[in-house]
PDB file of C-alpha atoms in Angstrom:
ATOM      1  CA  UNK A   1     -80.098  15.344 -25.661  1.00 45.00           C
ATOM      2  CA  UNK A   2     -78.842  18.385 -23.495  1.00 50.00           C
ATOM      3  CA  UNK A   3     -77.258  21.404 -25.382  1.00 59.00           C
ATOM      4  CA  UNK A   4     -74.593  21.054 -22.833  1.00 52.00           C
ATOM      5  CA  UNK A   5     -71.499  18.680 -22.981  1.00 54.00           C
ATOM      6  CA  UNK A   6     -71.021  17.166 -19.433  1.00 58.00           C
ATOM      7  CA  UNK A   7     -67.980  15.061 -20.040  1.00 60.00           C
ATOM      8  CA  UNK A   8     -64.977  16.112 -17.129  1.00 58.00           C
ATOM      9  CA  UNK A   9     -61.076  16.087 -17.690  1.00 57.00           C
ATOM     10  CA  UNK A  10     -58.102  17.769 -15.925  1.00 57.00           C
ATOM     11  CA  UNK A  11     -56.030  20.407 -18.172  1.00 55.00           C
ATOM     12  CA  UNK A  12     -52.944  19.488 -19.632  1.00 59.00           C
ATOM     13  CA  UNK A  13     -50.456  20.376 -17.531  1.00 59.00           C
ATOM     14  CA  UNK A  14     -48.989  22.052 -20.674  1.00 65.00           C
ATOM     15  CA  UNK A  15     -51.975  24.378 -21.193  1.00 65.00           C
ATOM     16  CA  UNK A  16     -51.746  27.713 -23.276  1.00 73.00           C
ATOM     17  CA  UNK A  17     -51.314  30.239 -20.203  1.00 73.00           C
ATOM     18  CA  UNK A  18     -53.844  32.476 -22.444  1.00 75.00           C
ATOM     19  CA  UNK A  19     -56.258  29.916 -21.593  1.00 77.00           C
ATOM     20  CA  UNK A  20     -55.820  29.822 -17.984  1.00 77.00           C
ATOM     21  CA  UNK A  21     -55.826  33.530 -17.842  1.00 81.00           C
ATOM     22  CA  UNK A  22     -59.254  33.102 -19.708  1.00 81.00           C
ATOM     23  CA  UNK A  23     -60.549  30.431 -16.702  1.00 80.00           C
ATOM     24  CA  UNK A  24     -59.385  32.893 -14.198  1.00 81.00           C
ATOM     25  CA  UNK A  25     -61.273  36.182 -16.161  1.00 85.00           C
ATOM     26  CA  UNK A  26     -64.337  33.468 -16.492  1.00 85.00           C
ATOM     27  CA  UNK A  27     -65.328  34.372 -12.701  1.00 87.00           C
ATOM     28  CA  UNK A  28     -65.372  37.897 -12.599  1.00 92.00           C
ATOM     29  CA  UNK A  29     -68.283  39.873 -12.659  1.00 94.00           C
ATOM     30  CA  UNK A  30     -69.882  41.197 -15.704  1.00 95.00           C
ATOM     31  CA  UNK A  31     -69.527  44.270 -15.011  1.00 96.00           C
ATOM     32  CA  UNK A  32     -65.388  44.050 -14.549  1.00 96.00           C
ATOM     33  CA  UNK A  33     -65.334  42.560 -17.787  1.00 96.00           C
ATOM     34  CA  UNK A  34     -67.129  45.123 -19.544  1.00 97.00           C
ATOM     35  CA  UNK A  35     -65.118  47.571 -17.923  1.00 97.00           C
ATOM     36  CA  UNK A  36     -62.164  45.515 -18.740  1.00 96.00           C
ATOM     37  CA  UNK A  37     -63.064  45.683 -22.765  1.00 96.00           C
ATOM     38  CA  UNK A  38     -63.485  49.573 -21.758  1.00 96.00           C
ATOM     39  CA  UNK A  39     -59.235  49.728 -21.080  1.00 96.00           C
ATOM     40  CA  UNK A  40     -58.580  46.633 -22.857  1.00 94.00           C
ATOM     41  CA  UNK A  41     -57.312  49.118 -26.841  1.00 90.00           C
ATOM     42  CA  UNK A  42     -55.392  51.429 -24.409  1.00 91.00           C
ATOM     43  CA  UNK A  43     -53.676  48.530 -22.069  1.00 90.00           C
ATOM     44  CA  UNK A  44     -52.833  46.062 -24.420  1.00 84.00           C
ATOM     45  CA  UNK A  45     -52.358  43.374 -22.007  1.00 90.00           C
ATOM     46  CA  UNK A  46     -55.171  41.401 -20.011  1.00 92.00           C
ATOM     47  CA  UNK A  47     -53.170  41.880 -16.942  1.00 91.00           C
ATOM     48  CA  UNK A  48     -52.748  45.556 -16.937  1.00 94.00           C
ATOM     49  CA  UNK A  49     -56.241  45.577 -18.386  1.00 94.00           C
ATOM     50  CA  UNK A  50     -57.586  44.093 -15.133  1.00 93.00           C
ATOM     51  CA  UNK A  51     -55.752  45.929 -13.088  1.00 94.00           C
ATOM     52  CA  UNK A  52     -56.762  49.143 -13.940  1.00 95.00           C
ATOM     53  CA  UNK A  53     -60.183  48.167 -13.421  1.00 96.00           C
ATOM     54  CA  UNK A  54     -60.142  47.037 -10.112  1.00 95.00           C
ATOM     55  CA  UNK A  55     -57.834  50.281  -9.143  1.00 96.00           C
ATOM     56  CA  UNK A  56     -60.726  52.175 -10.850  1.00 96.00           C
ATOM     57  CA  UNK A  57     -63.103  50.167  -8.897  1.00 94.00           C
ATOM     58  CA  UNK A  58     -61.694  51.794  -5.649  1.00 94.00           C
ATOM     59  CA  UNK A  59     -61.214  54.602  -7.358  1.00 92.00           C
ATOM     60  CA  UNK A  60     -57.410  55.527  -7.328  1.00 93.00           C
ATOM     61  CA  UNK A  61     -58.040  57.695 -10.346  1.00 90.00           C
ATOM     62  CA  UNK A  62     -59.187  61.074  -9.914  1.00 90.00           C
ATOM     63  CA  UNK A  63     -59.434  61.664 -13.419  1.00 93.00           C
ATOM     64  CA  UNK A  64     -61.255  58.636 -14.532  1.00 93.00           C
ATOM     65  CA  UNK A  65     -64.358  56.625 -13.199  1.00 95.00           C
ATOM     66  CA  UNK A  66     -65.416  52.982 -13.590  1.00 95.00           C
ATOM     67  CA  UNK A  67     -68.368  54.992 -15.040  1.00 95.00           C
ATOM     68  CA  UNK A  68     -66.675  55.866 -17.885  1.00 95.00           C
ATOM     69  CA  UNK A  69     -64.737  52.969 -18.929  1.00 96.00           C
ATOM     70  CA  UNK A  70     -68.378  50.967 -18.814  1.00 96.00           C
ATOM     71  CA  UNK A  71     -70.051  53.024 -21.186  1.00 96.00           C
ATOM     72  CA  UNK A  72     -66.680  52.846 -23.180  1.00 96.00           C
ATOM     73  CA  UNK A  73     -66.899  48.896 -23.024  1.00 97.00           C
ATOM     74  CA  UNK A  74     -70.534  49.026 -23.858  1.00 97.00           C
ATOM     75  CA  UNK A  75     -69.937  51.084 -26.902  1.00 96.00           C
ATOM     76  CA  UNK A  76     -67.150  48.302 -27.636  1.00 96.00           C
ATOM     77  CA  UNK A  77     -69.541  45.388 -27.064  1.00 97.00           C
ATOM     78  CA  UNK A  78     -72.845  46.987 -29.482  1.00 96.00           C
ATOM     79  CA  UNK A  79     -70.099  47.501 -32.090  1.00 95.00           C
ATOM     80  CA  UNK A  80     -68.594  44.130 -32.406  1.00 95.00           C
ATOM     81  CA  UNK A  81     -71.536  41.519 -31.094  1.00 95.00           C
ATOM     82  CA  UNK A  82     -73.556  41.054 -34.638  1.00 95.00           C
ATOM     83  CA  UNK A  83     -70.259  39.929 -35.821  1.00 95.00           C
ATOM     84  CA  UNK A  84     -69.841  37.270 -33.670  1.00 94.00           C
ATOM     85  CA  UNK A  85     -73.114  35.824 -33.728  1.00 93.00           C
ATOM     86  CA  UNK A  86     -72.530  35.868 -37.235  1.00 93.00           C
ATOM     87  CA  UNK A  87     -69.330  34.039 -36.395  1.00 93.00           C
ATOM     88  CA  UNK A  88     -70.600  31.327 -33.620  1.00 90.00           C
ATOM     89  CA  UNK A  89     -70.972  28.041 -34.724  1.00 83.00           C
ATOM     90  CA  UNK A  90     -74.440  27.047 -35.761  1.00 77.00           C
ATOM     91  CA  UNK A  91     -76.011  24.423 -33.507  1.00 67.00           C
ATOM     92  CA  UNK A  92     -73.141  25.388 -30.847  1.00 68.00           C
ATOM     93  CA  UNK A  93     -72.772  22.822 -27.944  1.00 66.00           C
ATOM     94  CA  UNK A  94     -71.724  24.087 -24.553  1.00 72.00           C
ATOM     95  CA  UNK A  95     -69.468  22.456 -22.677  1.00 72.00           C
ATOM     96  CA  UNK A  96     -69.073  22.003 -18.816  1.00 72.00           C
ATOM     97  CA  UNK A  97     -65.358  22.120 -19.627  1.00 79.00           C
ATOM     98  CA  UNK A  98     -64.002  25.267 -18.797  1.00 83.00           C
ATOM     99  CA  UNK A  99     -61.227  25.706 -21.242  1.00 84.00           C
ATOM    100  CA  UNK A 100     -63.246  23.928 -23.676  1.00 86.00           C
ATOM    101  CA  UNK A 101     -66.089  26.877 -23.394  1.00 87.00           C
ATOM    102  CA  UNK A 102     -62.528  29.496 -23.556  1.00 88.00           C
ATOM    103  CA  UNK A 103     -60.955  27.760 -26.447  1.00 88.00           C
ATOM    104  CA  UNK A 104     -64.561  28.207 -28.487  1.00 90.00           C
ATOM    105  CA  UNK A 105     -64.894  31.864 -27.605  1.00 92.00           C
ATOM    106  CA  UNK A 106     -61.526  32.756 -28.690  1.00 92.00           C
ATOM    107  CA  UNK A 107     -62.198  31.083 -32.048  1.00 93.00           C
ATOM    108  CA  UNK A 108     -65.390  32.939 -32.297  1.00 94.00           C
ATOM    109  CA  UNK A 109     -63.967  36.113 -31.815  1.00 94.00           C
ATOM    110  CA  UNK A 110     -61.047  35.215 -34.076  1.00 94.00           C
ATOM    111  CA  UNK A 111     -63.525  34.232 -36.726  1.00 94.00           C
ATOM    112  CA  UNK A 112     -65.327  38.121 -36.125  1.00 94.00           C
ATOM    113  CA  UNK A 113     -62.082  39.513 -36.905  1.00 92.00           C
ATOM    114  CA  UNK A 114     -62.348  42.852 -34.745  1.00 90.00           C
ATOM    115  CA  UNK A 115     -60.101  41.842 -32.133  1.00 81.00           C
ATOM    116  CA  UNK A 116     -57.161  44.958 -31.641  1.00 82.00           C
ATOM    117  CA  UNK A 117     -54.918  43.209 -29.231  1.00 90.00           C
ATOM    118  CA  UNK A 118     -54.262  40.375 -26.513  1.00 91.00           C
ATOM    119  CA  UNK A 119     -56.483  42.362 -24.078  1.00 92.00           C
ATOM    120  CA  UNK A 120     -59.000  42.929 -26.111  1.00 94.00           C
ATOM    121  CA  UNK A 121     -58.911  39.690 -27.377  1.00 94.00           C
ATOM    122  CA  UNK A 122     -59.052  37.719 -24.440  1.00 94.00           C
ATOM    123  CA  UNK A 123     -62.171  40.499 -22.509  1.00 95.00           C
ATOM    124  CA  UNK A 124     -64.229  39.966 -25.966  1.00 96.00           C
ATOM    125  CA  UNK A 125     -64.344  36.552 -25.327  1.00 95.00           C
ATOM    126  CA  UNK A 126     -64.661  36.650 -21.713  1.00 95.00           C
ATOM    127  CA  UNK A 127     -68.068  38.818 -22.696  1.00 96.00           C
ATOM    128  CA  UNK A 128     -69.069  36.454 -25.379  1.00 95.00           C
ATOM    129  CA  UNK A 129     -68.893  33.823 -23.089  1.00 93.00           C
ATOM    130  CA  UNK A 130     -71.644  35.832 -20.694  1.00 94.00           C
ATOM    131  CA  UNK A 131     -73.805  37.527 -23.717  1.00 94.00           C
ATOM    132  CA  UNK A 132     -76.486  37.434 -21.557  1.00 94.00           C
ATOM    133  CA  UNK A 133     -75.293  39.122 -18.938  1.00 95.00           C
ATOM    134  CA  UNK A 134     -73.645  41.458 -20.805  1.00 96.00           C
ATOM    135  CA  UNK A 135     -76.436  42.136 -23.191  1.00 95.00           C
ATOM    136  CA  UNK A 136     -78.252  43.082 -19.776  1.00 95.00           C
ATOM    137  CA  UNK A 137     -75.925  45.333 -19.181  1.00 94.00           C
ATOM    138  CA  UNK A 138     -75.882  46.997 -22.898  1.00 93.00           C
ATOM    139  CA  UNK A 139     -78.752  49.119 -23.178  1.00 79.00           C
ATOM    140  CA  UNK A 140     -79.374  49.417 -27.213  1.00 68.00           C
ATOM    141  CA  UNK A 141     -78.962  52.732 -28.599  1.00 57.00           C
ATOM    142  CA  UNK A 142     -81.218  53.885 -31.314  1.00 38.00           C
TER     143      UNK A 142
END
């Protein structure tokens, strides 16, 4: 049997708009997430959050650099990850469905507990959701 869960539906047309906003976060890069979870404390909202990023991306702020909010997102990310492995269902299934994959992030990262706000909420699941890539990303500090 395949670890992933191939079965296709539409949304309901009813659908949480945090989910949705979740799909849409789903196909940015990793590194705008990470950088996203870098101004996600300060923002407070996932749209602001992204924002800021891309604006920091073309740097319209001479006083900060995409450099900087990375690292800060990386220091985020080692701080929090343990906890939701810890959290994750064991024997996980992934799904093909998108807002089925979104609606089992958010519940991991509720189950961690170490969610501050809606933005940070919504770009720690976004990162769970691409570990990997974001564990590339991470270097481990000792």
């Amino acid at each position: 049997m395949s670890e992933y869960d191939t079965v296709f539906s539409l949304p309901n047309v009813d659908e949480d708009p945090g989910t949705e906003l979740g799909v849409l976060l789903m196909g940015l890069g990793p590194e705008r997430l990470l950088a996203g979870l870098g101004v996600a404390a300060e923002t407070g909202d996932p749209a602001t959050a992204t924002l800021l990023v891309d604006q920091l991306r073309h740097d319209a702020w001479p006083d900060r650099t995409l450099e900087a909010v990375l690292a800060t997102g990386g220091d985020r990310w080692r701080a929090v990850r343990a906890r939701f492995v810890a959290a994750a269902p064991a024997g996980e299934t992934r799904s093909a469905a998108l807002r089925r994959l979104w609606s089992t992030a958010v519940d991991v990262v509720t189950a961690a507990g170490v969610a501050a706000g809606d933005a940070e909420r919504v770009y720690l699941a976004a990162c769970w959701l691409r570990r990997d890539e974001i564990d590339q990303l991470v270097p481990e500090r000792h």
